[in-house]
């Protein structure tokens, strides 16, 4: 499964979206930010278009929920 980048350093600004994702045994309080460009990322991330993301890459359910909340998909 693929996921959106999770990068520290944005906690001092208001999130563009907040949501709750519940599992059977825990819950995530998610704060999502739309950023213009990303800092240097040392992990193995790569960019794909939204359409390619939907068509070719299985996305973690919580991250798909973020994109829906932000009206990106």
Tab-separated table of C-alpha atoms in Angstrom:
chain	number	residue	atom	x	y	z
A	1	UNK	CA	0.000	0.000	0.000
A	2	UNK	CA	1.111	3.530	-0.749
A	3	UNK	CA	0.691	6.582	1.452
A	4	UNK	CA	0.934	10.343	1.373
A	5	UNK	CA	4.117	11.949	2.732
A	6	UNK	CA	4.094	12.345	6.504
A	7	UNK	CA	6.510	15.120	7.375
A	8	UNK	CA	7.109	16.852	10.704
A	9	UNK	CA	7.310	20.601	11.070
A	10	UNK	CA	3.823	21.926	10.323
A	11	UNK	CA	2.311	21.773	13.815
A	12	UNK	CA	2.601	25.535	14.327
A	13	UNK	CA	0.054	26.290	11.569
A	14	UNK	CA	-3.644	25.519	11.331
A	15	UNK	CA	-4.367	22.328	9.397
A	16	UNK	CA	-6.287	22.452	6.126
A	17	UNK	CA	-8.333	19.479	7.332
A	18	UNK	CA	-8.828	17.507	10.515
A	19	UNK	CA	-10.441	14.110	10.616
A	20	UNK	CA	-10.744	10.982	12.662
A	21	UNK	CA	-9.926	7.529	11.320
A	22	UNK	CA	-11.069	4.621	13.491
A	23	UNK	CA	-9.679	1.127	13.489
A	24	UNK	CA	-11.156	-1.694	15.517
A	25	UNK	CA	-8.533	-1.185	18.233
A	26	UNK	CA	-7.377	2.453	17.954
A	27	UNK	CA	-8.112	5.786	16.352
A	28	UNK	CA	-6.012	8.367	14.530
A	29	UNK	CA	-6.641	12.081	14.976
A	30	UNK	CA	-5.384	13.321	11.613
A	31	UNK	CA	-4.272	16.856	10.753
A	32	UNK	CA	-3.657	17.379	7.049
A	33	UNK	CA	-1.792	20.253	5.441
A	34	UNK	CA	-1.559	21.343	1.829
A	35	UNK	CA	1.948	22.632	1.194
A	36	UNK	CA	3.468	24.375	-1.787
A	37	UNK	CA	6.549	22.272	-2.414
A	38	UNK	CA	8.104	19.905	0.057
A	39	UNK	CA	11.342	20.133	1.972
A	40	UNK	CA	14.076	17.751	0.955
A	41	UNK	CA	12.752	14.260	1.572
A	42	UNK	CA	15.264	11.548	2.370
A	43	UNK	CA	12.790	8.654	2.279
A	44	UNK	CA	11.861	6.785	-0.873
A	45	UNK	CA	9.011	9.037	-2.018
A	46	UNK	CA	8.053	9.734	-5.604
A	47	UNK	CA	5.487	11.991	-7.260
A	48	UNK	CA	2.505	10.743	-9.264
A	49	UNK	CA	-0.523	12.530	-10.655
A	50	UNK	CA	-3.802	12.232	-8.768
A	51	UNK	CA	-5.261	10.216	-11.643
A	52	UNK	CA	-2.311	7.807	-11.632
A	53	UNK	CA	-2.591	7.536	-7.865
A	54	UNK	CA	-6.226	6.481	-8.188
A	55	UNK	CA	-5.702	4.200	-11.182
A	56	UNK	CA	-2.438	2.436	-10.430
A	57	UNK	CA	-1.514	2.657	-6.740
A	58	UNK	CA	-3.408	1.139	-3.804
A	59	UNK	CA	-3.619	3.915	-1.211
A	60	UNK	CA	-3.952	3.507	2.553
A	61	UNK	CA	-7.637	4.039	3.447
A	62	UNK	CA	-6.930	6.831	5.948
A	63	UNK	CA	-4.913	8.719	3.333
A	64	UNK	CA	-7.650	8.298	0.729
A	65	UNK	CA	-10.003	9.784	3.337
A	66	UNK	CA	-7.672	12.810	3.623
A	67	UNK	CA	-7.799	13.402	-0.139
A	68	UNK	CA	-11.606	13.174	-0.092
A	69	UNK	CA	-11.880	15.579	2.849
A	70	UNK	CA	-9.667	18.086	1.013
A	71	UNK	CA	-11.828	17.662	-2.153
A	72	UNK	CA	-8.816	16.440	-4.115
A	73	UNK	CA	-10.595	13.254	-5.191
